[in-house]
Coordinates of C-alpha atoms and ligand atoms in Angstrom, one line a residue:
M1 CA -3.0 -14.3 -35.6
S2 CA -0.9 -11.2 -36.1
R3 CA -1.4 -8.0 -34.1
K4 CA -0.1 -4.8 -35.5
V5 CA 3.1 -3.3 -34.1
V6 CA 2.4 0.1 -32.6
L7 CA 4.8 2.9 -31.8
A8 CA 2.9 5.7 -30.0
A9 CA 4.5 9.0 -29.0
N10 CA 3.2 11.0 -26.0
W11 CA 4.7 14.5 -26.2
K12 CA 2.9 15.6 -23.0
M13 CA 3.3 19.3 -22.2
N14 CA 6.5 19.7 -24.3
L15 CA 7.7 21.4 -27.5
T16 CA 6.7 24.7 -29.1
M17 CA 4.7 24.7 -32.3
K18 CA 7.9 25.1 -34.3
Q19 CA 9.6 22.2 -32.5
S20 CA 6.6 19.9 -32.9
C21 CA 6.4 20.7 -36.6
E22 CA 10.2 20.2 -37.1
L23 CA 10.0 16.9 -35.3
V24 CA 7.2 15.7 -37.6
D25 CA 9.0 16.9 -40.7
N26 CA 12.1 15.0 -39.6
I27 CA 10.2 11.8 -39.0
C28 CA 8.3 12.0 -42.3
N29 CA 11.4 12.8 -44.3
K30 CA 13.8 10.4 -42.8
M31 CA 11.9 7.4 -41.8
K32 CA 12.4 4.4 -44.1
D33 CA 10.0 1.5 -44.6
R34 CA 7.7 0.7 -41.8
E35 CA 5.6 -2.1 -43.3
N36 CA 3.9 -3.4 -40.3
C37 CA 4.4 -0.5 -37.8
E38 CA 1.6 1.9 -36.9
I39 CA 2.9 5.3 -35.7
I40 CA 0.6 7.4 -33.6
L41 CA 1.5 10.9 -32.4
F42 CA -0.1 12.5 -29.3
P43 CA 1.1 16.2 -29.4
S44 CA -0.3 19.2 -27.5
F45 CA -3.9 20.0 -28.5
L46 CA -2.7 23.3 -29.9
H47 CA -0.4 21.7 -32.4
I48 CA -2.9 19.1 -33.7
P49 CA -4.1 21.1 -36.8
A50 CA -0.6 22.0 -37.9
I51 CA 0.6 18.4 -37.5
M52 CA -2.5 17.1 -39.2
E53 CA -1.5 19.1 -42.3
K54 CA 2.0 17.6 -42.2
I55 CA 1.0 14.0 -41.9
R56 CA -1.8 14.0 -44.5
N57 CA -1.5 10.9 -46.7
K58 CA 1.5 9.7 -44.6
N59 CA -0.4 6.9 -42.8
I60 CA 0.5 8.3 -39.3
G61 CA -2.2 8.4 -36.6
L62 CA -2.8 11.5 -34.6
G63 CA -4.4 11.8 -31.2
G64 CA -5.3 13.9 -28.2
Q65 CA -3.7 13.3 -24.9
N66 CA -7.1 13.6 -23.2
L67 CA -10.7 14.7 -23.7
Y68 CA -13.7 15.6 -21.6
F69 CA -16.5 13.0 -21.1
E70 CA -19.4 15.4 -21.6
E71 CA -20.5 15.8 -25.2
K72 CA -20.3 19.6 -25.4
G73 CA -21.3 22.8 -23.7
A74 CA -20.3 25.0 -20.8
Y75 CA -17.1 23.2 -19.7
T76 CA -14.5 26.0 -19.8
G77 CA -11.1 24.8 -20.7
E78 CA -12.0 21.3 -21.8
V79 CA -11.8 19.6 -25.2
A80 CA -14.6 17.5 -26.5
A81 CA -14.3 14.2 -28.4
F82 CA -16.1 15.6 -31.5
Q83 CA -13.6 18.5 -31.5
L84 CA -10.7 16.0 -31.7
V85 CA -12.4 14.3 -34.5
D86 CA -13.1 17.6 -36.3
A87 CA -9.4 18.5 -35.9
G88 CA -8.4 15.2 -37.7
C89 CA -7.6 13.0 -34.7
S90 CA -8.0 9.3 -35.0
H91 CA -7.0 8.5 -31.5
V92 CA -7.1 9.6 -27.9
L93 CA -5.1 8.7 -24.8
I94 CA -7.3 8.0 -21.8
G95 CA -6.3 7.3 -18.2
H96 CA -2.7 8.2 -18.3
S97 CA -1.2 7.9 -14.8
E98 CA -0.4 11.7 -14.9
R99 CA -4.1 12.4 -15.4
R100 CA -5.1 10.0 -12.7
H101 CA -2.5 11.4 -10.3
Y102 CA -2.5 15.2 -10.9
F103 CA -6.1 15.6 -12.2
Q104 CA -7.9 13.1 -9.9
E105 CA -9.2 11.0 -12.8
N106 CA -10.8 7.9 -11.3
Y107 CA -12.4 4.7 -12.5
E108 CA -15.7 6.4 -13.2
T109 CA -14.3 9.4 -15.2
V110 CA -11.9 7.1 -17.1
N111 CA -14.8 4.9 -18.1
K112 CA -17.0 7.9 -19.1
K113 CA -14.2 9.2 -21.3
V114 CA -13.7 5.8 -23.0
L115 CA -17.4 5.7 -23.7
R116 CA -17.5 9.2 -25.1
A117 CA -14.4 8.7 -27.3
L118 CA -15.8 5.5 -28.8
A119 CA -19.2 7.1 -29.4
A120 CA -17.4 9.9 -31.3
G121 CA -15.5 7.4 -33.4
L122 CA -12.1 7.8 -31.8
K123 CA -9.8 4.9 -31.2
V124 CA -8.9 4.7 -27.5
M125 CA -5.5 4.0 -26.0
L126 CA -6.3 3.2 -22.4
C127 CA -3.4 3.5 -20.0
V128 CA -3.1 1.4 -16.9
G129 CA -0.3 0.7 -14.4
E130 CA 0.6 0.4 -10.8
S131 CA 2.6 2.6 -8.5
L132 CA 5.9 1.5 -6.9
E133 CA 4.2 1.1 -3.6
E134 CA 1.5 -1.2 -5.2
R135 CA 4.2 -3.2 -6.9
E136 CA 6.2 -3.6 -3.6
N137 CA 3.0 -4.7 -1.9
N138 CA 2.4 -7.4 -4.6
V139 CA -0.9 -5.9 -5.7
T140 CA 0.1 -5.1 -9.3
E141 CA -2.3 -7.7 -10.8
M142 CA -5.2 -6.5 -8.7
V143 CA -4.6 -2.8 -9.5
V144 CA -4.2 -3.3 -13.2
V145 CA -7.2 -5.7 -13.5
D146 CA -9.4 -3.3 -11.6
Q147 CA -8.4 -0.5 -13.9
I148 CA -9.2 -2.6 -16.9
V149 CA -12.6 -3.9 -15.6
S150 CA -13.7 -0.4 -14.5
A151 CA -12.7 1.3 -17.8
M152 CA -14.5 -1.4 -19.8
Q153 CA -17.9 -1.0 -18.1
N154 CA -20.7 -0.8 -20.6
I155 CA -18.4 -1.2 -23.6
S156 CA -19.8 -3.3 -26.4
I157 CA -17.6 -6.1 -27.8
K158 CA -18.0 -4.5 -31.2
N159 CA -15.9 -1.6 -29.9
L160 CA -12.9 -3.8 -28.9
P161 CA -11.1 -3.3 -32.2
D162 CA -11.1 0.4 -31.4
I163 CA -9.3 0.0 -28.1
S164 CA -5.7 -0.7 -27.3
I165 CA -4.2 -0.8 -23.8
A166 CA -0.9 0.7 -22.7
Y167 CA 0.6 -0.9 -19.6
E168 CA 2.7 1.8 -18.0
P169 CA 4.1 1.0 -14.5
I170 CA 4.1 4.5 -12.9
W171 CA 7.5 3.9 -11.3
A172 CA 9.0 3.5 -14.8
I173 CA 7.5 6.6 -16.4
G174 CA 10.2 9.3 -17.0
T175 CA 12.5 7.7 -14.5
G176 CA 14.9 5.9 -16.7
R177 CA 13.9 2.7 -15.0
N178 CA 12.0 0.3 -17.2
A179 CA 10.3 -2.9 -16.2
T180 CA 12.2 -5.9 -17.3
P181 CA 10.8 -7.4 -20.5
A182 CA 9.8 -10.5 -18.6
D183 CA 8.0 -8.5 -15.9
A184 CA 6.2 -6.4 -18.5
A185 CA 5.2 -9.4 -20.5
H186 CA 3.8 -11.1 -17.3
V187 CA 1.5 -8.1 -16.7
H188 CA 0.6 -8.0 -20.4
K189 CA -0.6 -11.6 -20.1
I190 CA -2.7 -10.8 -17.1
I191 CA -4.2 -7.9 -19.0
R192 CA -5.0 -10.1 -22.0
K193 CA -6.6 -12.7 -19.6
A194 CA -8.7 -9.9 -18.0
V195 CA -10.0 -8.7 -21.3
G196 CA -10.7 -12.4 -22.2
R197 CA -12.8 -12.7 -19.0
I198 CA -14.8 -9.6 -19.7
F199 CA -15.4 -10.4 -23.4
N200 CA -13.9 -13.6 -24.8
T201 CA -10.5 -15.0 -25.5
E202 CA -10.8 -14.5 -29.2
V203 CA -11.1 -10.7 -29.0
A204 CA -8.6 -10.7 -26.2
S205 CA -6.1 -12.3 -28.5
E206 CA -6.6 -9.5 -31.0
I207 CA -6.2 -6.5 -28.7
S208 CA -2.9 -4.6 -28.9
I209 CA -1.2 -4.2 -25.6
L210 CA 1.7 -1.7 -25.5
Y211 CA 4.3 -1.2 -22.9
G212 CA 5.3 2.3 -21.7
G213 CA 7.9 3.5 -19.2
S214 CA 11.4 4.7 -20.1
V215 CA 11.4 3.0 -23.5
K216 CA 14.4 4.0 -25.5
P217 CA 16.3 2.7 -28.6
E218 CA 18.6 0.7 -26.2
N219 CA 15.8 -1.4 -24.7
I220 CA 13.0 -1.4 -27.4
K221 CA 14.2 -4.6 -29.0
E222 CA 14.2 -6.8 -25.9
L223 CA 10.8 -5.5 -25.0
M224 CA 9.4 -6.2 -28.4
A225 CA 10.8 -9.7 -28.4
E226 CA 8.1 -10.7 -25.8
E227 CA 5.1 -12.2 -27.5
D228 CA 2.5 -10.3 -25.5
I229 CA 4.2 -6.9 -26.1
D230 CA 2.6 -5.5 -29.2
G231 CA 4.1 -2.0 -29.2
V232 CA 5.3 0.8 -27.1
L233 CA 4.1 4.2 -25.8
V234 CA 7.1 6.5 -25.5
G235 CA 7.4 9.8 -23.8
G236 CA 10.9 11.3 -23.5
A237 CA 12.6 9.3 -26.3
S238 CA 10.0 10.5 -28.8
L239 CA 10.9 14.1 -28.4
K240 CA 14.1 14.1 -30.4
P241 CA 14.2 13.0 -34.1
E242 CA 17.4 10.9 -33.7
S243 CA 15.9 8.7 -30.9
F244 CA 12.4 8.6 -32.5
L245 CA 13.8 7.4 -35.9
E246 CA 16.0 4.9 -34.1
L247 CA 12.9 3.6 -32.3
I248 CA 11.1 3.2 -35.6
K249 CA 14.1 1.3 -37.0
R250 CA 14.6 -1.0 -34.0
I251 CA 10.9 -1.8 -33.3
Q252 CA 10.8 -3.6 -36.7
S253 CA 14.2 -5.3 -36.8
Ligands
PEP301 C1 4.5 8.1 -20.8 O1 4.4 9.0 -20.0 O2 3.6 7.7 -21.5 C2 5.9 7.5 -21.0 C3 6.0 6.3 -21.3 O3 7.0 8.4 -20.7 P1 8.5 8.0 -20.8 O4 8.8 7.2 -22.0 O5 9.2 9.3 -20.7 O6 8.8 7.2 -19.5

């Protein structure tokens, strides 16, 4: 059984249109072979159409960093799943800890967003992870499993190939402090087991589980050496072409 290696880039609320486009040009022009590595970009909503043009036929995935769970209508300021699809997105990030923390996303809204995204034909990258306090109180497993179980409510087993999970310990995001590969791999195993309990072990063995939290060229290899780490979700180190290209190179070597 071989799960695809995934390198996902979350650009958050960074970069101008020009900077995003230059970054994409750089990646497309300079990246060498990436036989078994799937690259997915999550830029600002505003930059999606321009980036879509640049990555056409390049076999790079494009996604929104969020969506709204209602289908359409009077929801000023929100972005619908069908609009992401219409703009060329294949993916969407759901449940990022910054959304849970700053925008009060909870188990119910995350689940509704997952359902809406799947119904619209988007692939979901579901983010889960514990806070520092939760880790110190030894409740990481409980927190992460609760996040998975609640997000997967009412999801059909046939949708599992359209879901990947990003384990991002909150205390490691943007802090320069990453989980040790062994710690991350331990939680990845717990996540895979939880998915196995909800569905079955066969589909659980197929699901891609990414690690996120201060991933950089210096630590990507040791993280990827762990059997249960199938890829990475990268924030800061994906904002510059040099480090992004280095991540692509090292994730495969
Ligand atoms: C993220 O927010 O998804 C992330 C992993 O950020 P960073 O790589 O900057 O820690």
